[in-house]
Structures are given as structure tokens and as C-alpha cells.
mmCIF file of C-alpha atoms and ligand atoms in Angstrom:
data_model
loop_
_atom_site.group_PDB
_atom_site.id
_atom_site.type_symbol
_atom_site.label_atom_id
_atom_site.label_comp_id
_atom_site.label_asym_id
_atom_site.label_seq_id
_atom_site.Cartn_x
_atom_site.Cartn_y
_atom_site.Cartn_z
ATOM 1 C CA UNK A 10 -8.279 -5.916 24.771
ATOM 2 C CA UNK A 11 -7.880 -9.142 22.798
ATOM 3 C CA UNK A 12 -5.247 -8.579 20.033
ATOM 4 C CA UNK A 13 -3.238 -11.979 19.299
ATOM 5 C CA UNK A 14 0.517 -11.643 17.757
ATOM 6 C CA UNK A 15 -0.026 -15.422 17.172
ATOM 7 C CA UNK A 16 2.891 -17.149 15.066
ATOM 8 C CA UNK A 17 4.505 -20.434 14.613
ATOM 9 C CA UNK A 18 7.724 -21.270 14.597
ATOM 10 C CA UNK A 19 9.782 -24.015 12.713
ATOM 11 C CA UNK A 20 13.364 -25.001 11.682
ATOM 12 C CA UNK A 21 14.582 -26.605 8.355
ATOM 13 C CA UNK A 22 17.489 -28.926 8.939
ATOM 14 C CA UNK A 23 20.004 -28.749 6.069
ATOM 15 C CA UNK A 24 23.617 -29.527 5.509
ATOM 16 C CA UNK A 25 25.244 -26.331 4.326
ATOM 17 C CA UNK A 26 27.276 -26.148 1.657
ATOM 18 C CA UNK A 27 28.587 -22.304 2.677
ATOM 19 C CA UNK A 28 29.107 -23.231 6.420
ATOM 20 C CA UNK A 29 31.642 -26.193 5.501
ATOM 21 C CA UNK A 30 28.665 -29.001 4.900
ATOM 22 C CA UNK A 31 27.610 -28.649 8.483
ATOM 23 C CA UNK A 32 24.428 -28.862 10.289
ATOM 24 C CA UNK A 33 22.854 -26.429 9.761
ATOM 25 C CA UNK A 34 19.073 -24.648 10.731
ATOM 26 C CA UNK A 35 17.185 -22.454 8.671
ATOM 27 C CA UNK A 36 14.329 -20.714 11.015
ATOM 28 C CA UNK A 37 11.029 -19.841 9.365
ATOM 29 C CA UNK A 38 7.860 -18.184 10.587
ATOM 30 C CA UNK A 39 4.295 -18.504 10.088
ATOM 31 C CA UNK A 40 2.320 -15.952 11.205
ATOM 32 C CA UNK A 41 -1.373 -14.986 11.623
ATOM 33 C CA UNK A 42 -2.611 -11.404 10.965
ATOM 34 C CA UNK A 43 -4.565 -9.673 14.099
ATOM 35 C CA UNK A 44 -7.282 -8.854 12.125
ATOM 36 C CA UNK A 45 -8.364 -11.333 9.471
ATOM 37 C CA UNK A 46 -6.083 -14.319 10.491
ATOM 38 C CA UNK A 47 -4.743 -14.502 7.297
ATOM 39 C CA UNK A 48 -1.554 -16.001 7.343
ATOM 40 C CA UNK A 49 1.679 -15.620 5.633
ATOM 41 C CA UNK A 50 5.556 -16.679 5.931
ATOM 42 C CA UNK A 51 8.843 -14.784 7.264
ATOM 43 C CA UNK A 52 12.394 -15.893 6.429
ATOM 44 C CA UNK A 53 15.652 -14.046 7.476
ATOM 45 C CA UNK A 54 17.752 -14.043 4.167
ATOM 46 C CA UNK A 55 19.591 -11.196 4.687
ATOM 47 C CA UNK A 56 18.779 -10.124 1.490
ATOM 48 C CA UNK A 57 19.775 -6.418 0.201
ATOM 49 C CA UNK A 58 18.214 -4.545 -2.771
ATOM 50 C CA UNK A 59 20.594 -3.562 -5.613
ATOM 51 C CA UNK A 60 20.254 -0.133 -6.955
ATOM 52 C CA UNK A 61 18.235 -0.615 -10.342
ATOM 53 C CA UNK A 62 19.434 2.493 -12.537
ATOM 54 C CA UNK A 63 15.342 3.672 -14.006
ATOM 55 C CA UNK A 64 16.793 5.461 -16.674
ATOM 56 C CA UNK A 65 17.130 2.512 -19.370
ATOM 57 C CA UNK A 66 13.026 2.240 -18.637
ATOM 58 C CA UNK A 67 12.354 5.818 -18.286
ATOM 59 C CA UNK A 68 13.775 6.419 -21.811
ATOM 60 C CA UNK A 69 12.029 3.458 -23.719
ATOM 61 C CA UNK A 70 8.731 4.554 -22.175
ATOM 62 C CA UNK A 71 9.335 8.269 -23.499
ATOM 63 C CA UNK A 72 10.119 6.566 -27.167
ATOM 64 C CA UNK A 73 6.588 5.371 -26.637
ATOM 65 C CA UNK A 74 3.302 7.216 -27.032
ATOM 66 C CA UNK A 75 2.215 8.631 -23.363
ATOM 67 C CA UNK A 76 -1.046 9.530 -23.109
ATOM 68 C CA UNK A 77 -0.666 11.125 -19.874
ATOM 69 C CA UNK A 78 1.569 13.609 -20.948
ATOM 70 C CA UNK A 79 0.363 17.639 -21.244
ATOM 71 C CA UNK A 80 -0.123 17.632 -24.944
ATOM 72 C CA UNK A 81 -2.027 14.491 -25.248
ATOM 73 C CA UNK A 82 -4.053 14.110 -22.550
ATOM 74 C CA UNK A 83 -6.513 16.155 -24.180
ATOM 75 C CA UNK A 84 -6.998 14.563 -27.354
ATOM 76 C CA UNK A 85 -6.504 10.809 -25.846
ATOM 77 C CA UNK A 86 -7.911 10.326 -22.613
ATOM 78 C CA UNK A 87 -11.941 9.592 -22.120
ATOM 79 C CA UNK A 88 -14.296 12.208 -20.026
ATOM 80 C CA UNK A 89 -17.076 10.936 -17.675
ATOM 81 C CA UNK A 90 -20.426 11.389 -18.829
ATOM 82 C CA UNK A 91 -21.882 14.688 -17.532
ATOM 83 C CA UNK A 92 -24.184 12.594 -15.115
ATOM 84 C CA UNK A 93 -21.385 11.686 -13.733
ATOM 85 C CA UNK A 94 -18.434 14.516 -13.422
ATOM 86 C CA UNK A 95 -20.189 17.834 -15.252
ATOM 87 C CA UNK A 96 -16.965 19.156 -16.385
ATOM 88 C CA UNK A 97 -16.123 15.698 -17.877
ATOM 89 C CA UNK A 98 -12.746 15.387 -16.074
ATOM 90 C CA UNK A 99 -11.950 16.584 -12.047
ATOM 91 C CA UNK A 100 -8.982 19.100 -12.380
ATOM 92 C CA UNK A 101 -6.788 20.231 -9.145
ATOM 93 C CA UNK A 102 -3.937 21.783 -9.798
ATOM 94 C CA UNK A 103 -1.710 20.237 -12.353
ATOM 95 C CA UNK A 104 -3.589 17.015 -11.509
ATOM 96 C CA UNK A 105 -6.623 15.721 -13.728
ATOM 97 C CA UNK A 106 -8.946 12.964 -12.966
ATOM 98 C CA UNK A 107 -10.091 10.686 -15.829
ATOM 99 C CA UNK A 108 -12.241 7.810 -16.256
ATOM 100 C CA UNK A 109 -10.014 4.218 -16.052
ATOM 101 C CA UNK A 110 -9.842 2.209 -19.642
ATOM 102 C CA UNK A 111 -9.830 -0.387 -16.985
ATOM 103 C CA UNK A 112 -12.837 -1.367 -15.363
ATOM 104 C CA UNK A 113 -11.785 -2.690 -11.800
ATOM 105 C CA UNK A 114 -15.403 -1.503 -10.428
ATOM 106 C CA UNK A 115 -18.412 0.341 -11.463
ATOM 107 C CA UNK A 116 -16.671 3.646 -10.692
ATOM 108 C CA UNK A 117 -13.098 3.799 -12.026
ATOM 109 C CA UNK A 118 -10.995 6.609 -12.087
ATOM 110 C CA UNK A 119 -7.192 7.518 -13.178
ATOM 111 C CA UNK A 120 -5.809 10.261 -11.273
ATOM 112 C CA UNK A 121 -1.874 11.830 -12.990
ATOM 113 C CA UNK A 122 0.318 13.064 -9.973
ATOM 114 C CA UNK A 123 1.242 16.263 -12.584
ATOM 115 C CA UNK A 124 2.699 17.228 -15.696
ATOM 116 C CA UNK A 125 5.663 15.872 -15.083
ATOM 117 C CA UNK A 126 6.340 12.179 -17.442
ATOM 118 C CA UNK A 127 8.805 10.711 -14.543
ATOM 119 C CA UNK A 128 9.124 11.817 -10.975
ATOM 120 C CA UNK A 129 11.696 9.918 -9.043
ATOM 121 C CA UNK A 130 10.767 8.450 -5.644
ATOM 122 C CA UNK A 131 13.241 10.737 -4.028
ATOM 123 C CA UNK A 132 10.851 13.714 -6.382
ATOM 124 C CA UNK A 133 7.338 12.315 -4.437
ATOM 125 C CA UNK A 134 6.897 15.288 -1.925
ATOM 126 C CA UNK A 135 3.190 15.933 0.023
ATOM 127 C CA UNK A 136 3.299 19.022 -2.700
ATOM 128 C CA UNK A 137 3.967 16.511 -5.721
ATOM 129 C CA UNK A 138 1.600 14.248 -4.471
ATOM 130 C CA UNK A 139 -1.591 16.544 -2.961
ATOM 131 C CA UNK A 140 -3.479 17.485 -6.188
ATOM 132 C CA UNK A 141 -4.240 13.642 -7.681
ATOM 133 C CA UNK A 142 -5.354 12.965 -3.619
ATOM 134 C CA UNK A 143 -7.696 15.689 -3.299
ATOM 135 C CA UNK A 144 -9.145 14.776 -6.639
ATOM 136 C CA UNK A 145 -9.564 11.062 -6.014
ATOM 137 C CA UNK A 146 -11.271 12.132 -2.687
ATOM 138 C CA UNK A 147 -13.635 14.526 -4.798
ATOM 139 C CA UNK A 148 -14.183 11.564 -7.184
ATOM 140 C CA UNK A 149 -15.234 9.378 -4.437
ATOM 141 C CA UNK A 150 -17.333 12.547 -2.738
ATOM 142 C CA UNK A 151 -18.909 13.073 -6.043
ATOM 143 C CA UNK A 152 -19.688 9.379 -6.677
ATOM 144 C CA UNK A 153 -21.144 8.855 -3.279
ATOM 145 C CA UNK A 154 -23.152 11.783 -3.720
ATOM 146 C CA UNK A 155 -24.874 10.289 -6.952
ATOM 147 C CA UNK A 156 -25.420 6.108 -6.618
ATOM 148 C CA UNK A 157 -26.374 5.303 -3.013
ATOM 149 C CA UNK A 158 -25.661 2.185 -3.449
ATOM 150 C CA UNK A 159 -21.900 2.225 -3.110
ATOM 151 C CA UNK A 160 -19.684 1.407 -0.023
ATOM 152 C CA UNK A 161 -16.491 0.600 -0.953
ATOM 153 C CA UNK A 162 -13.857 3.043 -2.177
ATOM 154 C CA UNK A 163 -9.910 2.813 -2.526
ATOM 155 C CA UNK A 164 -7.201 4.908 -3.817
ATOM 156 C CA UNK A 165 -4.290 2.333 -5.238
ATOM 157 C CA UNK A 166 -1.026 2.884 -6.933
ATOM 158 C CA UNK A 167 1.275 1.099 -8.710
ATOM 159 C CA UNK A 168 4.179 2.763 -9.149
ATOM 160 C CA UNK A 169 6.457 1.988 -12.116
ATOM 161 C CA UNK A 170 6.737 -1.186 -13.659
ATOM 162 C CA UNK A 171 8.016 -3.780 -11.240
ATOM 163 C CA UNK A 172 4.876 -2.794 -9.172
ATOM 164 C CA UNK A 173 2.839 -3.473 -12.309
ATOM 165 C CA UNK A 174 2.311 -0.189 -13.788
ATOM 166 C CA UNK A 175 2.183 -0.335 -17.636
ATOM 167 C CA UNK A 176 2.839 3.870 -18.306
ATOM 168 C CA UNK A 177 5.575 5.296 -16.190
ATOM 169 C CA UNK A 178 3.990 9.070 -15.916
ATOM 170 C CA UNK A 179 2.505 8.721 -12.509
ATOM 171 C CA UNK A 180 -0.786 7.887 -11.755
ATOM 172 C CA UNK A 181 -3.431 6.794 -9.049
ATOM 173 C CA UNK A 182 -6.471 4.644 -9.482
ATOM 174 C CA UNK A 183 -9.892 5.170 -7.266
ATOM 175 C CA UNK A 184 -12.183 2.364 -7.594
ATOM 176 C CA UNK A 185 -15.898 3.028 -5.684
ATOM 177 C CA UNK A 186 -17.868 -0.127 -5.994
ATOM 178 C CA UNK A 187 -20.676 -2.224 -4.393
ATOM 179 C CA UNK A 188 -18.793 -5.046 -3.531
ATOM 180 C CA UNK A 189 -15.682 -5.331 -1.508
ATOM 181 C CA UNK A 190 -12.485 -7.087 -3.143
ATOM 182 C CA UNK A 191 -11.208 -9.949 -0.672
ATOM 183 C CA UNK A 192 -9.105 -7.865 1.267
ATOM 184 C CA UNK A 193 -11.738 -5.213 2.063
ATOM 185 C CA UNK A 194 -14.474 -8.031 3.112
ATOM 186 C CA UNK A 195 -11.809 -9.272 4.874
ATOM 187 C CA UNK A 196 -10.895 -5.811 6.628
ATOM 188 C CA UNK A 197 -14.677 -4.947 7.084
ATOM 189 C CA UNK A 198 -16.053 -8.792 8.603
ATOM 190 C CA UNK A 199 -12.821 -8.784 11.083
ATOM 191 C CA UNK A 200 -13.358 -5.534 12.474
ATOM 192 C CA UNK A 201 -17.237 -5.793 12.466
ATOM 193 C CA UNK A 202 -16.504 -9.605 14.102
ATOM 194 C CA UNK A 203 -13.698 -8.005 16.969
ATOM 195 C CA UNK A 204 -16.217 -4.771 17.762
ATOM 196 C CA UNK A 205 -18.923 -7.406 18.258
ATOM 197 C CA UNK A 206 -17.016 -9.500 20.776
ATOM 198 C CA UNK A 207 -15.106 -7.103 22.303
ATOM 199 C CA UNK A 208 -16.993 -3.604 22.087
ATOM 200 C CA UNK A 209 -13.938 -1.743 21.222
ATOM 201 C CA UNK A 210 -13.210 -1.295 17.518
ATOM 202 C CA UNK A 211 -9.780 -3.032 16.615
ATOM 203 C CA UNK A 212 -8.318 -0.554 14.854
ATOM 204 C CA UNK A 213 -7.635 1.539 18.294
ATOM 205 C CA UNK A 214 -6.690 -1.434 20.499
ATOM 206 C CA UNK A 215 -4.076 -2.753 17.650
ATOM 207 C CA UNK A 216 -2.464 1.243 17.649
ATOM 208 C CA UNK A 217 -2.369 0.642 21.592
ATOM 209 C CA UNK A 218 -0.635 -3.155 21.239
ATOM 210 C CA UNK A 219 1.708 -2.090 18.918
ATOM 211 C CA UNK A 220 3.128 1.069 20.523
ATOM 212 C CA UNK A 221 3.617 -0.893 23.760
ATOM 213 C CA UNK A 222 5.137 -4.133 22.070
ATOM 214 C CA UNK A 223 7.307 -1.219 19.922
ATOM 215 C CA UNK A 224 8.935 -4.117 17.474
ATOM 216 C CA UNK A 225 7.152 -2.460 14.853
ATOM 217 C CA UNK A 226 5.331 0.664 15.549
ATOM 218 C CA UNK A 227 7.056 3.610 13.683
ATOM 219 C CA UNK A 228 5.179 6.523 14.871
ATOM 220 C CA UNK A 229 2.360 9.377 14.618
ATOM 221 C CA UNK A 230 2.247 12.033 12.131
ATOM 222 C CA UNK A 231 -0.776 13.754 13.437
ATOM 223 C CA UNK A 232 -4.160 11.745 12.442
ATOM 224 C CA UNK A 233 -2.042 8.849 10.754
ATOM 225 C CA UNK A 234 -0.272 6.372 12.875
ATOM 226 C CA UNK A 235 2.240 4.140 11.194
ATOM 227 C CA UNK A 236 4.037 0.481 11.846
ATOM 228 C CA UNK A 237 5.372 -2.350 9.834
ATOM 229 C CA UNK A 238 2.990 -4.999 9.254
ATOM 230 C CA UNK A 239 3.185 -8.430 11.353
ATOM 231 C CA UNK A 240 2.346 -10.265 8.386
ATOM 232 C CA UNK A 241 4.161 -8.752 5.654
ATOM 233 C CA UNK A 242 2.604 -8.607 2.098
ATOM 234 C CA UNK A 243 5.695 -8.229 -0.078
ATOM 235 C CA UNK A 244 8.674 -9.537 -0.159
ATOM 236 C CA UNK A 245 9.949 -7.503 1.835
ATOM 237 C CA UNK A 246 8.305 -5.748 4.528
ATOM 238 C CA UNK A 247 5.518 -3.355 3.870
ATOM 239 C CA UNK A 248 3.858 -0.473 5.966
ATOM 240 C CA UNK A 249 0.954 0.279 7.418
ATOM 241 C CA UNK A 250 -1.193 3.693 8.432
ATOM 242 C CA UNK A 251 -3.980 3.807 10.056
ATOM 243 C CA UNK A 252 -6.533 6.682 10.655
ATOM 244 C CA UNK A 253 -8.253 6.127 13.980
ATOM 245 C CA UNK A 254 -10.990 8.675 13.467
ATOM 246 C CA UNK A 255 -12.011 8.151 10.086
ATOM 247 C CA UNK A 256 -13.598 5.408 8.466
ATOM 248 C CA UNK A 257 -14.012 6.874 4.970
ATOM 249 C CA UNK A 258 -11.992 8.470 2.296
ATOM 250 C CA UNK A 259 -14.957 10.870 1.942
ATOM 251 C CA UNK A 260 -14.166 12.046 5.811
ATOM 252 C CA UNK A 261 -10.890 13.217 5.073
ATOM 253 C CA UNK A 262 -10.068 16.661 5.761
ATOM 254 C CA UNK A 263 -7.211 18.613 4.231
ATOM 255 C CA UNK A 264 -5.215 18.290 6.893
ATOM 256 C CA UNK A 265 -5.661 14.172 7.217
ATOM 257 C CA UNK A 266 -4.500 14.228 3.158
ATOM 258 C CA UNK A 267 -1.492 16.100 4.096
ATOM 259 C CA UNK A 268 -0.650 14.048 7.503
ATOM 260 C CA UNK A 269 -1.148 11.081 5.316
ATOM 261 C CA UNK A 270 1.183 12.364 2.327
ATOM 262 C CA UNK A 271 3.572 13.523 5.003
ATOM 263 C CA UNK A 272 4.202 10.042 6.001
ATOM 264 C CA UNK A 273 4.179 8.477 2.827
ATOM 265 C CA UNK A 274 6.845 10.802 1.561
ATOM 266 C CA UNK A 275 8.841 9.525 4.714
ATOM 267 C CA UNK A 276 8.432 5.900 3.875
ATOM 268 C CA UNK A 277 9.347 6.337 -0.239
ATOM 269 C CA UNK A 278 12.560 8.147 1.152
ATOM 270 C CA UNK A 279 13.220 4.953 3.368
ATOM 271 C CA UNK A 280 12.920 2.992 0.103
ATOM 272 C CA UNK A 281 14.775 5.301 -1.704
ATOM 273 C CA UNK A 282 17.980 4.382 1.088
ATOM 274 C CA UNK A 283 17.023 1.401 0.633
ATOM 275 C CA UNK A 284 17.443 0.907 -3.162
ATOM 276 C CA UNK A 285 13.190 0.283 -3.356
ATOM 277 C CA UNK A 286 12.094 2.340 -6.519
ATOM 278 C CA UNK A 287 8.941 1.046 -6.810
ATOM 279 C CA UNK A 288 6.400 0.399 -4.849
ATOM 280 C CA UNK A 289 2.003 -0.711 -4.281
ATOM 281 C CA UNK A 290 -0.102 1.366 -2.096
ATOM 282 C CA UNK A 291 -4.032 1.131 -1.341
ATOM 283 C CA UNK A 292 -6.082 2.696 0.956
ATOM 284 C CA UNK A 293 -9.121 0.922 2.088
ATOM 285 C CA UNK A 294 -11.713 2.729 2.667
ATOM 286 C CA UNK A 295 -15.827 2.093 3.277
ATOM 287 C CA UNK A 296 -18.845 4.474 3.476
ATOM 288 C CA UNK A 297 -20.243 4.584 7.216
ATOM 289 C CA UNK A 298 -19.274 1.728 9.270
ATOM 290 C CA UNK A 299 -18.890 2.185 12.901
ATOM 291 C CA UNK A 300 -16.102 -0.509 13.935
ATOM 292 C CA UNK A 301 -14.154 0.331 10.661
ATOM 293 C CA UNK A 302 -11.150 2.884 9.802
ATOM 294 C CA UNK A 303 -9.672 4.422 7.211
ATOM 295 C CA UNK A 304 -6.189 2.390 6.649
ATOM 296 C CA UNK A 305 -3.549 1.835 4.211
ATOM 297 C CA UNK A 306 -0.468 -0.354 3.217
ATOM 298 C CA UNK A 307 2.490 0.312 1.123
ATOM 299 C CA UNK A 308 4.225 -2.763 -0.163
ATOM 300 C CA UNK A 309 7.444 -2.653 -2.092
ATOM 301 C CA UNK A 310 7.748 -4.133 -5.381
ATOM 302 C CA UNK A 311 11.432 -4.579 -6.793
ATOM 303 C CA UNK A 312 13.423 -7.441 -9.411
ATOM 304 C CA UNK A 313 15.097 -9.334 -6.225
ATOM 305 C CA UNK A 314 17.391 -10.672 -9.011
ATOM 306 C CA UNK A 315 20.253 -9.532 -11.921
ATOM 307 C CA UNK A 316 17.882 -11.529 -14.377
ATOM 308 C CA UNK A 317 15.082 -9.602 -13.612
ATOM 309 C CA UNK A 318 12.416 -12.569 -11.551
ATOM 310 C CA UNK A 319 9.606 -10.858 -10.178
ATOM 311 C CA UNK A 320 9.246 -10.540 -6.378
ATOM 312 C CA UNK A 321 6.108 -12.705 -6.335
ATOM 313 C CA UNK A 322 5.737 -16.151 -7.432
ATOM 314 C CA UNK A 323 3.733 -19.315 -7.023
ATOM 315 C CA UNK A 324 2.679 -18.689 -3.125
ATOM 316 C CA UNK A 325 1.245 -15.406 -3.902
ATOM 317 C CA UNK A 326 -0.169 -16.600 -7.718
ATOM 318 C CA UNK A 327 -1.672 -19.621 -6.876
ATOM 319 C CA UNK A 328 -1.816 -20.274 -3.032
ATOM 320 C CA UNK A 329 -2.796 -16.760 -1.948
ATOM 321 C CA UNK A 330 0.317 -16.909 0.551
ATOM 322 C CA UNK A 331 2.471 -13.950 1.332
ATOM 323 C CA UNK A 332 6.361 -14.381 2.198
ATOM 324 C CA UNK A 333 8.994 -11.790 3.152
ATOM 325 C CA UNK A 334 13.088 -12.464 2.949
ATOM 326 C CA UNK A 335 12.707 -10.071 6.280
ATOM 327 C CA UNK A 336 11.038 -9.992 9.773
ATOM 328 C CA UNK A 337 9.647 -6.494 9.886
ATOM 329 C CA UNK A 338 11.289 -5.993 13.143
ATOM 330 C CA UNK A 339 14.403 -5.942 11.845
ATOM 331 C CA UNK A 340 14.026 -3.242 9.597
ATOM 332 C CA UNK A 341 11.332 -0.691 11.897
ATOM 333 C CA UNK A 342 14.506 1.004 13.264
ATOM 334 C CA UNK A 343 15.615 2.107 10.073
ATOM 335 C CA UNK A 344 12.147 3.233 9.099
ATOM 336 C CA UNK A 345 11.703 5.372 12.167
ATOM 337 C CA UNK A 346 14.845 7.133 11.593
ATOM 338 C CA UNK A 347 12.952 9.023 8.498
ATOM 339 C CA UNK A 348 9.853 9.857 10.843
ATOM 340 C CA UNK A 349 11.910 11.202 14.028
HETATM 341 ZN ZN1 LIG B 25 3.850 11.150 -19.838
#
């Protein structure tokens, strides 16, 4: 087993203005992810989330045209060619799949959770959220089925505006493409490199670290296991799931969607206690690859300030750095409380 926990440690030296203008030491953290070495920073500000009311957003976006909504999704959202998706649009449930106005890869898809314009974090059940996942993992079945060529699929959301979502009825996005983004390559060479030198796949020996290091694991909800990422990608700590057996969306059985949602549902109700209304999530996902698995993060997204500054700034922009106000061990007691 060769998983590294590798980090750095330094101090700034200051003189405080709040501690009397003494000495004073700041600590900071720079850590290395196990799997793709990427690294990224962790502070301990102490820094708590106000509660943002969504209401004053919620209403504007209602004053504004919603194409998502029942009686215009009709009449204002494209259909895929019949080559493509026969009936046009994938339908389960209240859910429909449509083609993306956004091309992020050659397949794009929009997925809305339901009829429903707005449904609070607190509102995202498995049952709210089941019919847009089963049709994204049709989407990517379908799309698999008809251009060999792709190997890379993802389900992504951004949900509501501070994550970066421009319509507030909610929505998921599958991509399927030929070429990985940087974080899949990244994903798919690291785990390919560890299998190579180790002959175990990562994924299983990192489940195996973390449970017996238990700073950050949070637990199993059947074929999903869950912990707090070592190197955090928001700005404040985000969660990760991992499917040991699978390494494809396309492999996903019923009963993986609904472990999956299960957990998810538990982490948006830990952000709901802790005043996080918003919120990224991918799932990576490849075709057939032996060393790789099925795995997903869930970052919050939130306005860390009254006037409204966005949680990311130059390091993530422009140096392609992550930093989190919190070490995720900190918080995983407070997360597992939802999953016990
Ligand atoms: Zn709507």
C-alpha cells in the first residue's frame, strides 16, 4: 500500500492587532493530493457561513422568463436529432433530458430535477433527485451505445447562482466526450500510474487509509463510501464518494443511483446546518478502465462576505490553486453526524 498524506507546514509571523499587537503565528498548510499530487492550501480562520435568505433571488428569477418551467419547456427548449435520442428528449418521471445550448463536449445534455421552479436544499431528497440521474445515466448509455469513440462522461451541477448557475429551476449537465478535462486526465493517468507501480488500484487502498487514519472518512452508504477531501477544492471543505466497484456511470445499477443520492441528500442537509445553500458536484466517470472508479466531489459555493465577493479568487482564476478557511478534519465530525 503506498498512499502518501504528504503536507507542509509553515507559520506567518505577524504582530496582531486583535491580540494586543503581540506576536503572533498564523499556521498554514500545503498539501499534496494522494492521487494526482496536485496541491492546494489550508488555513484555520474560523470562519462561519451567514444564512443568505434565497428568496430576494428566487423571486427576481421568477420575474424572468424560465425556460425550464412546465409550460415552456415545450415550446423553448431544443430536441436531439433522432440519430441521436429517437423521441427527441429522454423523459423519466417529471424529469426531461434536453440537449445543452452550451457545448462543454460533443455530447451535452441538460437534465431538470422536476417541475418544480425552486427546490430548497433542505427539498433535495433521493425521490426529488432520482428521475434527472437515471436519465443522465440513459443519456450516457444511449451515447455510448452510438459513437464508440467516447470515454469520458460526467454528471455536474451547479446549483443556484453562487455556484454559477445562471436559471435557478434545477438542473444537471452530462457531458460524454473524447477527451478528458484536466481533472479527469488527471484522475485517469494517477490511477493508471499507482495500479502500474503498485498492482492494486488506488481507489481501494485510499478507502482502506482513510478509514484507519479516520480524520476524515465519514462513512458507507452501501456501494458509496464517503470522506472529506485532504486537499479541499472550495473554500471550504468539500466531499468526496467513491464507488469501489464501478468505473463507469454506464455500470450503475438502480440501487448504486439511490446509495449515491442517499448520501448526497445527507451532505446538502449538513450544508443546510451549516448555512451552505449552494453548492458544485461532478461525478467523474470513464468507459472501461481497469485501475479507475466511479467517484465524485461536492464542493460548496457560498458569498463568504455581506458585499457579496465570490468564494474564489486569483489562486483558483489564475494560479490553478485551491484554498480552504478550514482543515477538513475539523469539520468530518459534524458531517458524520448526518450519516450515523
Ligand atoms: Zn422554472
Amino acid at each position: 500500500m503506498s498512499i502518501s498524506f504528504r503536507k507542509i507546514r509553515a507559520k506567518n509571523r505577524l504582530i496582531n492587532p486583535f491580540k494586543d499587537f503581540s506576536l503572533d503565528e498564523i499556521p498554514l498548510e500545503i498539501r499534496f493530493d494522494p492521487l494526482t499530487g496536485q496541491t492546494g492550501r489550508v488555513f484555520d480562520l474560523f470562519f462561519k457561513a451567514e444564512r443568505i435568505d434565497p428568496s430576494e433571488t428566487v423571486n427576481r428569477s421568477e420575474e424572468m422568463f424560465c425556460p425550464f418551467c412546465p409550460d415552456a419547456i415545450e415550446k423553448s427548449t431544443p430536441l436531439f436529432p433522432p440519430e441521436i435520442i429517437p423521441d427527441g428528449r429522454i423523459r423519466v418521471g417529471e424529469a426531461s433530458l434536453i440537449p445543452n445550448l452550451v457545448p462543454f463536449d460533443k455530447y451535452a445534455g441538460v437534465a431538470i430535477l422536476s417541475h418544480r421552479h425552486f427546490i430548497p436544499i433542505e427539498d433535495l431528497t433521493p425521490e426529488t433527485m432520482n428521475d434527472s440521474f437515471e436519465a443522465a445515466q440513459i443519456f450516457a448509455e444511449r451515447i455510448a451505445e452510438i459513437d464508440s469513440e467516447i470515454g469520458f462522461f460526467s454528471i455536474n451541477w451547479n446549483y443556484m447562482p453562487p455556484a454559477g448557475s445562471s436559471i435557478v429551476h434545477p438542473h444537471i449537465q452530462v457531458n460524454c466526450g473524447e477527451f478528458p478535462t484536466n481533472e479527469q486526465r488527471m484522475q485517469l493517468e494517477s490511477s493508471r500510474e499507482y495500479f502500474r507501480k503498485n498492482g492494486n488500484t488506488f481507489w481501494h487502498d485510499f478507502i482502506e487509509a482513510e478509514k484507519e487514519n479516520d480524520e476524515r472518512y465519514i462513512g458507507q452508504i452501501d456501494s458509496t463510501f464517503w470522506m472529506m477531501s485532504y486537499v479541499p477544492q472550495g473554500f471550504l471543505p468539500d466531499i468526496w464518494c467513491i464507488f469501489p466497484d464501478q468505473c463507469s456511470i454506464i455500470d450503475m445499477g438502480k440501487n448504486d443511483i439511490n446509495s449515491f443520492l442517499t448520501g448526497l441528500s445527507k451532505v446538502f442537509s449538513y450544508f443546510n446546518r451549516q448555512n451552505i445553500l449552494s453548492f458544485n458536484m461532478s461525478v467523474f466517470s470513464v468507459k472501461d478502465e481497469e485501475h479507475f472508479r466511479l467517484n465524485a466531489k461536492i464542493c460548496p459555493r457560498l458569498l463568504p462576505r455581506p458585499i457579496g465577493n465570490s468564494d474564489q479568487a486569483y489562486l483558483q482564476a489564475v494560479h490553478n490553486e485551491p484554498f480552504c478557511v478550514r482543515p477538513p478534519e475539523s469539520l468530518c465530525k459534524k458531517v458524520k453526524e448526518f450519516f450515523d
